[in-house]
Amino acid sequence: MPEKAGTVDEYLAGVPEPDRKALEKLRKTIMAAAPGATETISYHMPTFKEDGPLVAYAAFKDHLSFFVMSTEVMEAHRGDLDAFDTSRGAIRFTPDRPLPAALVKKLVRARVEENRRGRGPYTRRKPAVKRARHPMPDYVERELEGRGLMDSYRRRPPYQQNDYIGWITGAKQEATRQRRLEQMLEELESGHGYMKMPYEQK
């Protein structure tokens, strides 16, 4: 297969007939199913991208391959693929036994949806939501100092320190705030638990 092509057109120009015609037909079918996708050369083969890598195709010495790039989508359409030679995430075919356009469109649309939902194997994970920082109120500081628990508090992971304060100050009623404060103090004193969840103080 062509290895030095810089564009999809250059790649296809280097593929001999009848393989080239079969890949050009596959390319048009993919475009029809994913009109918002862009084309590029990735890992020496034509690749479509939409919310991350979508699908790809390539020519080999004795076959052509359509890379679905998702084992989940492949498994979900296993019944449609029984007549073809498949491997993990890819379908092999030949010019005299091409992939049906309806099948290609079905697989491509499934991959578009998978990427859109952020479930595709190559989609980038969304950055984790950062916790809001909660300053320690004077009354919490007084209780920690008064009970000699400030060191125990400081030995807790930063996220626990922050979550404790947010949990306490987020209470809408004074009685609830006091109960949560006592819960924190008890957990710090015993070295066990974190907001009523299992935790062992190191």
JSON list of C-alpha atoms in Angstrom, two decimals:
[
{"chain": "A", "resi": 1, "resn": "MET", "atom": "CA", "xyz": [0.00, 0.00, 0.00]},
{"chain": "A", "resi": 2, "resn": "PRO", "atom": "CA", "xyz": [1.20, 3.60, -0.55]},
{"chain": "A", "resi": 3, "resn": "GLU", "atom": "CA", "xyz": [3.23, 4.77, 2.46]},
{"chain": "A", "resi": 4, "resn": "LYS", "atom": "CA", "xyz": [4.46, 8.26, 1.56]},
{"chain": "A", "resi": 5, "resn": "ALA", "atom": "CA", "xyz": [1.24, 9.94, 0.43]},
{"chain": "A", "resi": 6, "resn": "GLY", "atom": "CA", "xyz": [0.63, 13.35, 1.97]},
{"chain": "A", "resi": 7, "resn": "THR", "atom": "CA", "xyz": [-3.03, 13.57, 0.98]},
{"chain": "A", "resi": 8, "resn": "VAL", "atom": "CA", "xyz": [-5.89, 11.16, 0.39]},
{"chain": "A", "resi": 9, "resn": "ASP", "atom": "CA", "xyz": [-5.86, 11.90, -3.33]},
{"chain": "A", "resi": 10, "resn": "GLU", "atom": "CA", "xyz": [-2.15, 11.08, -3.49]},
{"chain": "A", "resi": 11, "resn": "TYR", "atom": "CA", "xyz": [-2.78, 7.87, -1.60]},
{"chain": "A", "resi": 12, "resn": "LEU", "atom": "CA", "xyz": [-5.53, 6.75, -3.97]},
{"chain": "A", "resi": 13, "resn": "ALA", "atom": "CA", "xyz": [-3.45, 7.70, -7.01]},
{"chain": "A", "resi": 14, "resn": "GLY", "atom": "CA", "xyz": [-0.86, 5.20, -5.84]},
{"chain": "A", "resi": 15, "resn": "VAL", "atom": "CA", "xyz": [-3.34, 2.35, -5.56]},
{"chain": "A", "resi": 16, "resn": "PRO", "atom": "CA", "xyz": [-3.62, 0.19, -8.72]},
{"chain": "A", "resi": 17, "resn": "GLU", "atom": "CA", "xyz": [-6.93, -0.69, -10.31]},
{"chain": "A", "resi": 18, "resn": "PRO", "atom": "CA", "xyz": [-9.37, -2.25, -9.57]},
{"chain": "A", "resi": 19, "resn": "ASP", "atom": "CA", "xyz": [-8.55, -1.58, -5.88]},
{"chain": "A", "resi": 20, "resn": "ARG", "atom": "CA", "xyz": [-8.53, 2.18, -6.45]},
{"chain": "A", "resi": 21, "resn": "LYS", "atom": "CA", "xyz": [-12.07, 2.23, -7.81]},
{"chain": "A", "resi": 22, "resn": "ALA", "atom": "CA", "xyz": [-13.30, 0.14, -4.88]},
{"chain": "A", "resi": 23, "resn": "LEU", "atom": "CA", "xyz": [-11.69, 2.51, -2.35]},
{"chain": "A", "resi": 24, "resn": "GLU", "atom": "CA", "xyz": [-13.00, 5.60, -4.14]},
{"chain": "A", "resi": 25, "resn": "LYS", "atom": "CA", "xyz": [-16.51, 4.16, -3.92]},
{"chain": "A", "resi": 26, "resn": "LEU", "atom": "CA", "xyz": [-15.99, 3.43, -0.21]},
{"chain": "A", "resi": 27, "resn": "ARG", "atom": "CA", "xyz": [-14.72, 6.98, 0.29]},
{"chain": "A", "resi": 28, "resn": "LYS", "atom": "CA", "xyz": [-17.86, 8.49, -1.27]},
{"chain": "A", "resi": 29, "resn": "THR", "atom": "CA", "xyz": [-20.09, 6.25, 0.81]},
{"chain": "A", "resi": 30, "resn": "ILE", "atom": "CA", "xyz": [-18.35, 7.34, 4.02]},
{"chain": "A", "resi": 31, "resn": "MET", "atom": "CA", "xyz": [-18.69, 11.00, 3.01]},
{"chain": "A", "resi": 32, "resn": "ALA", "atom": "CA", "xyz": [-22.41, 10.53, 2.47]},
{"chain": "A", "resi": 33, "resn": "ALA", "atom": "CA", "xyz": [-22.84, 8.98, 5.91]},
{"chain": "A", "resi": 34, "resn": "ALA", "atom": "CA", "xyz": [-20.63, 11.50, 7.71]},
{"chain": "A", "resi": 35, "resn": "PRO", "atom": "CA", "xyz": [-20.82, 14.80, 5.79]},
{"chain": "A", "resi": 36, "resn": "GLY", "atom": "CA", "xyz": [-19.28, 16.68, 8.71]},
{"chain": "A", "resi": 37, "resn": "ALA", "atom": "CA", "xyz": [-16.15, 14.54, 8.86]},
{"chain": "A", "resi": 38, "resn": "THR", "atom": "CA", "xyz": [-12.74, 15.68, 7.65]},
{"chain": "A", "resi": 39, "resn": "GLU", "atom": "CA", "xyz": [-10.16, 13.62, 5.77]},
{"chain": "A", "resi": 40, "resn": "THR", "atom": "CA", "xyz": [-6.50, 13.18, 6.58]},
{"chain": "A", "resi": 41, "resn": "ILE", "atom": "CA", "xyz": [-3.67, 10.69, 6.30]},
{"chain": "A", "resi": 42, "resn": "SER", "atom": "CA", "xyz": [-2.99, 8.99, 9.61]},
{"chain": "A", "resi": 43, "resn": "TYR", "atom": "CA", "xyz": [-0.70, 6.00, 10.11]},
{"chain": "A", "resi": 44, "resn": "HIS", "atom": "CA", "xyz": [-0.13, 5.98, 6.31]},
{"chain": "A", "resi": 45, "resn": "MET", "atom": "CA", "xyz": [-3.80, 5.49, 5.46]},
{"chain": "A", "resi": 46, "resn": "PRO", "atom": "CA", "xyz": [-6.83, 7.67, 4.63]},
{"chain": "A", "resi": 47, "resn": "THR", "atom": "CA", "xyz": [-8.70, 8.49, 7.82]},
{"chain": "A", "resi": 48, "resn": "PHE", "atom": "CA", "xyz": [-11.94, 10.33, 8.54]},
{"chain": "A", "resi": 49, "resn": "LYS", "atom": "CA", "xyz": [-12.23, 12.37, 11.72]},
{"chain": "A", "resi": 50, "resn": "GLU", "atom": "CA", "xyz": [-15.25, 13.76, 13.54]},
{"chain": "A", "resi": 51, "resn": "ASP", "atom": "CA", "xyz": [-14.95, 14.33, 17.28]},
{"chain": "A", "resi": 52, "resn": "GLY", "atom": "CA", "xyz": [-11.81, 12.23, 17.03]},
{"chain": "A", "resi": 53, "resn": "PRO", "atom": "CA", "xyz": [-10.74, 9.47, 14.61]},
{"chain": "A", "resi": 54, "resn": "LEU", "atom": "CA", "xyz": [-13.83, 7.97, 13.01]},
{"chain": "A", "resi": 55, "resn": "VAL", "atom": "CA", "xyz": [-13.05, 5.34, 10.36]},
{"chain": "A", "resi": 56, "resn": "ALA", "atom": "CA", "xyz": [-10.24, 4.59, 7.91]},
{"chain": "A", "resi": 57, "resn": "TYR", "atom": "CA", "xyz": [-9.45, 2.40, 4.94]},
{"chain": "A", "resi": 58, "resn": "ALA", "atom": "CA", "xyz": [-6.36, 1.01, 3.26]},
{"chain": "A", "resi": 59, "resn": "ALA", "atom": "CA", "xyz": [-5.11, -1.13, 0.39]},
{"chain": "A", "resi": 60, "resn": "PHE", "atom": "CA", "xyz": [-2.98, -4.18, 1.04]},
{"chain": "A", "resi": 61, "resn": "LYS", "atom": "CA", "xyz": [-1.33, -6.69, -1.27]},
{"chain": "A", "resi": 62, "resn": "ASP", "atom": "CA", "xyz": [-4.16, -9.20, -1.34]},
{"chain": "A", "resi": 63, "resn": "HIS", "atom": "CA", "xyz": [-7.11, -7.35, 0.17]},
{"chain": "A", "resi": 64, "resn": "LEU", "atom": "CA", "xyz": [-8.64, -4.01, 1.14]},
{"chain": "A", "resi": 65, "resn": "SER", "atom": "CA", "xyz": [-9.57, -3.05, 4.69]},
{"chain": "A", "resi": 66, "resn": "PHE", "atom": "CA", "xyz": [-12.23, -0.83, 6.19]},
{"chain": "A", "resi": 67, "resn": "PHE", "atom": "CA", "xyz": [-11.26, 0.15, 9.73]},
{"chain": "A", "resi": 68, "resn": "VAL", "atom": "CA", "xyz": [-14.34, 0.74, 11.87]},
{"chain": "A", "resi": 69, "resn": "MET", "atom": "CA", "xyz": [-12.09, 1.62, 14.80]},
{"chain": "A", "resi": 70, "resn": "SER", "atom": "CA", "xyz": [-14.52, 0.33, 17.40]},
{"chain": "A", "resi": 71, "resn": "THR", "atom": "CA", "xyz": [-14.94, -3.20, 18.67]},
{"chain": "A", "resi": 72, "resn": "GLU", "atom": "CA", "xyz": [-18.23, -2.17, 20.30]},
{"chain": "A", "resi": 73, "resn": "VAL", "atom": "CA", "xyz": [-19.73, -1.08, 16.99]},
{"chain": "A", "resi": 74, "resn": "MET", "atom": "CA", "xyz": [-18.38, -4.23, 15.34]},
{"chain": "A", "resi": 75, "resn": "GLU", "atom": "CA", "xyz": [-20.00, -6.42, 17.99]},
{"chain": "A", "resi": 76, "resn": "ALA", "atom": "CA", "xyz": [-23.28, -4.52, 17.78]},
{"chain": "A", "resi": 77, "resn": "HIS", "atom": "CA", "xyz": [-23.45, -5.30, 14.05]},
{"chain": "A", "resi": 78, "resn": "ARG", "atom": "CA", "xyz": [-21.92, -8.77, 14.20]},
{"chain": "A", "resi": 79, "resn": "GLY", "atom": "CA", "xyz": [-24.89, -10.30, 12.40]},
{"chain": "A", "resi": 80, "resn": "ASP", "atom": "CA", "xyz": [-24.30, -8.03, 9.38]},
{"chain": "A", "resi": 81, "resn": "LEU", "atom": "CA", "xyz": [-20.62, -8.94, 9.26]},
{"chain": "A", "resi": 82, "resn": "ASP", "atom": "CA", "xyz": [-20.79, -12.73, 9.33]},
{"chain": "A", "resi": 83, "resn": "ALA", "atom": "CA", "xyz": [-20.27, -12.92, 5.58]},
{"chain": "A", "resi": 84, "resn": "PHE", "atom": "CA", "xyz": [-17.00, -10.98, 5.75]},
{"chain": "A", "resi": 85, "resn": "ASP", "atom": "CA", "xyz": [-13.48, -11.62, 7.00]},
{"chain": "A", "resi": 86, "resn": "THR", "atom": "CA", "xyz": [-13.11, -9.46, 10.10]},
{"chain": "A", "resi": 87, "resn": "SER", "atom": "CA", "xyz": [-10.47, -8.74, 12.66]},
{"chain": "A", "resi": 88, "resn": "ARG", "atom": "CA", "xyz": [-10.47, -6.51, 15.71]},
{"chain": "A", "resi": 89, "resn": "GLY", "atom": "CA", "xyz": [-12.09, -3.28, 14.52]},
{"chain": "A", "resi": 90, "resn": "ALA", "atom": "CA", "xyz": [-11.63, -3.94, 10.79]},
{"chain": "A", "resi": 91, "resn": "ILE", "atom": "CA", "xyz": [-13.36, -5.61, 7.83]},
{"chain": "A", "resi": 92, "resn": "ARG", "atom": "CA", "xyz": [-11.44, -7.10, 4.90]},
{"chain": "A", "resi": 93, "resn": "PHE", "atom": "CA", "xyz": [-12.93, -7.06, 1.42]},
{"chain": "A", "resi": 94, "resn": "THR", "atom": "CA", "xyz": [-11.97, -7.19, -2.27]},
{"chain": "A", "resi": 95, "resn": "PRO", "atom": "CA", "xyz": [-13.07, -5.30, -5.40]},
{"chain": "A", "resi": 96, "resn": "ASP", "atom": "CA", "xyz": [-15.07, -8.28, -6.62]},
{"chain": "A", "resi": 97, "resn": "ARG", "atom": "CA", "xyz": [-16.71, -8.63, -3.23]},
{"chain": "A", "resi": 98, "resn": "PRO", "atom": "CA", "xyz": [-17.18, -5.06, -1.97]},
{"chain": "A", "resi": 99, "resn": "LEU", "atom": "CA", "xyz": [-18.88, -3.92, 1.20]},
{"chain": "A", "resi": 100, "resn": "PRO", "atom": "CA", "xyz": [-22.56, -3.01, 0.69]},
{"chain": "A", "resi": 101, "resn": "ALA", "atom": "CA", "xyz": [-23.06, 0.76, 0.83]},
{"chain": "A", "resi": 102, "resn": "ALA", "atom": "CA", "xyz": [-25.96, 0.35, 3.27]},
{"chain": "A", "resi": 103, "resn": "LEU", "atom": "CA", "xyz": [-23.72, -1.57, 5.68]},
{"chain": "A", "resi": 104, "resn": "VAL", "atom": "CA", "xyz": [-20.92, 1.00, 5.45]},
{"chain": "A", "resi": 105, "resn": "LYS", "atom": "CA", "xyz": [-23.35, 3.85, 6.13]},
{"chain": "A", "resi": 106, "resn": "LYS", "atom": "CA", "xyz": [-24.82, 2.01, 9.09]},
{"chain": "A", "resi": 107, "resn": "LEU", "atom": "CA", "xyz": [-21.39, 1.45, 10.64]},
{"chain": "A", "resi": 108, "resn": "VAL", "atom": "CA", "xyz": [-20.19, 4.99, 9.97]},
{"chain": "A", "resi": 109, "resn": "ARG", "atom": "CA", "xyz": [-23.31, 6.55, 11.48]},
{"chain": "A", "resi": 110, "resn": "ALA", "atom": "CA", "xyz": [-22.91, 4.34, 14.53]},
{"chain": "A", "resi": 111, "resn": "ARG", "atom": "CA", "xyz": [-19.33, 5.56, 14.90]},
{"chain": "A", "resi": 112, "resn": "VAL", "atom": "CA", "xyz": [-20.40, 9.20, 14.49]},
{"chain": "A", "resi": 113, "resn": "GLU", "atom": "CA", "xyz": [-22.89, 8.75, 17.32]},
{"chain": "A", "resi": 114, "resn": "GLU", "atom": "CA", "xyz": [-20.36, 6.90, 19.46]},
{"chain": "A", "resi": 115, "resn": "ASN", "atom": "CA", "xyz": [-17.81, 9.70, 19.08]},
{"chain": "A", "resi": 116, "resn": "ARG", "atom": "CA", "xyz": [-20.46, 12.36, 19.65]},
{"chain": "A", "resi": 117, "resn": "ARG", "atom": "CA", "xyz": [-21.28, 10.80, 23.01]},
{"chain": "A", "resi": 118, "resn": "GLY", "atom": "CA", "xyz": [-17.59, 10.64, 23.88]},
{"chain": "A", "resi": 119, "resn": "ARG", "atom": "CA", "xyz": [-17.71, 6.84, 23.97]},
{"chain": "A", "resi": 120, "resn": "GLY", "atom": "CA", "xyz": [-15.37, 6.14, 21.07]},
{"chain": "A", "resi": 121, "resn": "PRO", "atom": "CA", "xyz": [-12.04, 4.43, 21.84]},
{"chain": "A", "resi": 122, "resn": "TYR", "atom": "CA", "xyz": [-10.08, 7.35, 20.38]},
{"chain": "A", "resi": 123, "resn": "THR", "atom": "CA", "xyz": [-12.16, 10.29, 21.55]},
{"chain": "A", "resi": 124, "resn": "ARG", "atom": "CA", "xyz": [-10.50, 12.62, 23.98]},
{"chain": "A", "resi": 125, "resn": "ARG", "atom": "CA", "xyz": [-11.80, 12.56, 27.49]},
{"chain": "A", "resi": 126, "resn": "LYS", "atom": "CA", "xyz": [-13.30, 15.76, 28.71]},
{"chain": "A", "resi": 127, "resn": "PRO", "atom": "CA", "xyz": [-11.19, 17.46, 31.35]},
{"chain": "A", "resi": 128, "resn": "ALA", "atom": "CA", "xyz": [-12.20, 16.64, 34.88]},
{"chain": "A", "resi": 129, "resn": "VAL", "atom": "CA", "xyz": [-14.39, 19.18, 36.59]},
{"chain": "A", "resi": 130, "resn": "LYS", "atom": "CA", "xyz": [-12.31, 21.12, 39.08]},
{"chain": "A", "resi": 131, "resn": "ARG", "atom": "CA", "xyz": [-13.55, 21.27, 42.66]},
{"chain": "A", "resi": 132, "resn": "ALA", "atom": "CA", "xyz": [-14.40, 24.71, 43.97]},
{"chain": "A", "resi": 133, "resn": "ARG", "atom": "CA", "xyz": [-11.97, 25.83, 46.64]},
{"chain": "A", "resi": 134, "resn": "HIS", "atom": "CA", "xyz": [-13.53, 26.30, 50.08]},
{"chain": "A", "resi": 135, "resn": "PRO", "atom": "CA", "xyz": [-11.72, 28.58, 52.56]},
{"chain": "A", "resi": 136, "resn": "MET", "atom": "CA", "xyz": [-11.78, 27.40, 56.17]},
{"chain": "A", "resi": 137, "resn": "PRO", "atom": "CA", "xyz": [-14.14, 29.46, 58.37]},
{"chain": "A", "resi": 138, "resn": "ASP", "atom": "CA", "xyz": [-12.88, 30.75, 61.71]},
{"chain": "A", "resi": 139, "resn": "TYR", "atom": "CA", "xyz": [-15.27, 28.55, 63.70]},
{"chain": "A", "resi": 140, "resn": "VAL", "atom": "CA", "xyz": [-13.91, 25.38, 62.04]},
{"chain": "A", "resi": 141, "resn": "GLU", "atom": "CA", "xyz": [-10.34, 26.47, 62.67]},
{"chain": "A", "resi": 142, "resn": "ARG", "atom": "CA", "xyz": [-11.15, 27.12, 66.35]},
{"chain": "A", "resi": 143, "resn": "GLU", "atom": "CA", "xyz": [-12.65, 23.65, 66.77]},
{"chain": "A", "resi": 144, "resn": "LEU", "atom": "CA", "xyz": [-9.68, 21.95, 65.10]},
{"chain": "A", "resi": 145, "resn": "GLU", "atom": "CA", "xyz": [-7.18, 23.88, 67.19]},
{"chain": "A", "resi": 146, "resn": "GLY", "atom": "CA", "xyz": [-9.20, 23.49, 70.38]},
{"chain": "A", "resi": 147, "resn": "ARG", "atom": "CA", "xyz": [-9.37, 19.71, 70.04]},
{"chain": "A", "resi": 148, "resn": "GLY", "atom": "CA", "xyz": [-5.79, 19.34, 68.87]},
{"chain": "A", "resi": 149, "resn": "LEU", "atom": "CA", "xyz": [-6.89, 17.93, 65.51]},
{"chain": "A", "resi": 150, "resn": "MET", "atom": "CA", "xyz": [-5.35, 20.45, 63.13]},
{"chain": "A", "resi": 151, "resn": "ASP", "atom": "CA", "xyz": [-2.40, 18.14, 62.40]},
{"chain": "A", "resi": 152, "resn": "SER", "atom": "CA", "xyz": [-4.78, 15.25, 61.65]},
{"chain": "A", "resi": 153, "resn": "TYR", "atom": "CA", "xyz": [-6.71, 17.53, 59.33]},
{"chain": "A", "resi": 154, "resn": "ARG", "atom": "CA", "xyz": [-3.53, 18.61, 57.53]},
{"chain": "A", "resi": 155, "resn": "ARG", "atom": "CA", "xyz": [-2.48, 14.98, 57.05]},
{"chain": "A", "resi": 156, "resn": "ARG", "atom": "CA", "xyz": [-5.62, 14.29, 55.06]},
{"chain": "A", "resi": 157, "resn": "PRO", "atom": "CA", "xyz": [-5.35, 14.57, 51.24]},
{"chain": "A", "resi": 158, "resn": "PRO", "atom": "CA", "xyz": [-6.03, 18.11, 49.97]},
{"chain": "A", "resi": 159, "resn": "TYR", "atom": "CA", "xyz": [-9.25, 17.02, 48.26]},
{"chain": "A", "resi": 160, "resn": "GLN", "atom": "CA", "xyz": [-10.59, 15.68, 51.57]},
{"chain": "A", "resi": 161, "resn": "GLN", "atom": "CA", "xyz": [-9.69, 18.87, 53.41]},
{"chain": "A", "resi": 162, "resn": "ASN", "atom": "CA", "xyz": [-11.51, 20.88, 50.77]},
{"chain": "A", "resi": 163, "resn": "ASP", "atom": "CA", "xyz": [-14.51, 18.53, 50.64]},
{"chain": "A", "resi": 164, "resn": "TYR", "atom": "CA", "xyz": [-14.90, 18.59, 54.41]},
{"chain": "A", "resi": 165, "resn": "ILE", "atom": "CA", "xyz": [-15.09, 22.38, 54.47]},
{"chain": "A", "resi": 166, "resn": "GLY", "atom": "CA", "xyz": [-17.45, 22.52, 51.50]},
{"chain": "A", "resi": 167, "resn": "TRP", "atom": "CA", "xyz": [-19.66, 19.85, 53.10]},
{"chain": "A", "resi": 168, "resn": "ILE", "atom": "CA", "xyz": [-19.86, 21.70, 56.40]},
{"chain": "A", "resi": 169, "resn": "THR", "atom": "CA", "xyz": [-20.33, 25.23, 55.06]},
{"chain": "A", "resi": 170, "resn": "GLY", "atom": "CA", "xyz": [-22.80, 24.03, 52.43]},
{"chain": "A", "resi": 171, "resn": "ALA", "atom": "CA", "xyz": [-25.36, 23.07, 55.08]},
{"chain": "A", "resi": 172, "resn": "LYS", "atom": "CA", "xyz": [-28.40, 25.34, 55.01]},
{"chain": "A", "resi": 173, "resn": "GLN", "atom": "CA", "xyz": [-29.33, 24.87, 58.66]},
{"chain": "A", "resi": 174, "resn": "GLU", "atom": "CA", "xyz": [-27.15, 25.50, 61.70]},
{"chain": "A", "resi": 175, "resn": "ALA", "atom": "CA", "xyz": [-28.05, 22.14, 63.25]},
{"chain": "A", "resi": 176, "resn": "THR", "atom": "CA", "xyz": [-26.94, 20.33, 60.08]},
{"chain": "A", "resi": 177, "resn": "ARG", "atom": "CA", "xyz": [-23.73, 22.34, 59.98]},
{"chain": "A", "resi": 178, "resn": "GLN", "atom": "CA", "xyz": [-22.93, 21.38, 63.57]},
{"chain": "A", "resi": 179, "resn": "ARG", "atom": "CA", "xyz": [-23.61, 17.68, 62.91]},
{"chain": "A", "resi": 180, "resn": "ARG", "atom": "CA", "xyz": [-21.30, 17.70, 59.93]},
{"chain": "A", "resi": 181, "resn": "LEU", "atom": "CA", "xyz": [-18.60, 19.50, 61.88]},
{"chain": "A", "resi": 182, "resn": "GLU", "atom": "CA", "xyz": [-18.83, 16.91, 64.65]},
{"chain": "A", "resi": 183, "resn": "GLN", "atom": "CA", "xyz": [-18.71, 14.12, 62.07]},
{"chain": "A", "resi": 184, "resn": "MET", "atom": "CA", "xyz": [-15.48, 15.52, 60.65]},
{"chain": "A", "resi": 185, "resn": "LEU", "atom": "CA", "xyz": [-13.94, 15.94, 64.10]},
{"chain": "A", "resi": 186, "resn": "GLU", "atom": "CA", "xyz": [-14.83, 12.37, 65.07]},
{"chain": "A", "resi": 187, "resn": "GLU", "atom": "CA", "xyz": [-13.36, 10.96, 61.86]},
{"chain": "A", "resi": 188, "resn": "LEU", "atom": "CA", "xyz": [-10.17, 12.98, 62.28]},
{"chain": "A", "resi": 189, "resn": "GLU", "atom": "CA", "xyz": [-9.84, 11.87, 65.89]},
{"chain": "A", "resi": 190, "resn": "SER", "atom": "CA", "xyz": [-10.35, 8.19, 65.12]},
{"chain": "A", "resi": 191, "resn": "GLY", "atom": "CA", "xyz": [-8.36, 8.24, 61.89]},
{"chain": "A", "resi": 192, "resn": "HIS", "atom": "CA", "xyz": [-11.15, 6.29, 60.20]},
{"chain": "A", "resi": 193, "resn": "GLY", "atom": "CA", "xyz": [-13.70, 7.42, 57.64]},
{"chain": "A", "resi": 194, "resn": "TYR", "atom": "CA", "xyz": [-14.17, 10.37, 55.36]},
{"chain": "A", "resi": 195, "resn": "MET", "atom": "CA", "xyz": [-17.61, 12.00, 55.27]},
{"chain": "A", "resi": 196, "resn": "LYS", "atom": "CA", "xyz": [-19.13, 8.67, 56.35]},
{"chain": "A", "resi": 197, "resn": "MET", "atom": "CA", "xyz": [-17.20, 6.76, 53.68]},
{"chain": "A", "resi": 198, "resn": "PRO", "atom": "CA", "xyz": [-14.46, 4.16, 54.37]},
{"chain": "A", "resi": 199, "resn": "TYR", "atom": "CA", "xyz": [-10.98, 5.66, 54.78]},
{"chain": "A", "resi": 200, "resn": "GLU", "atom": "CA", "xyz": [-7.93, 4.77, 56.83]},
{"chain": "A", "resi": 201, "resn": "GLN", "atom": "CA", "xyz": [-5.64, 7.58, 57.98]},
{"chain": "A", "resi": 202, "resn": "LYS", "atom": "CA", "xyz": [-2.04, 6.86, 56.85]}
]
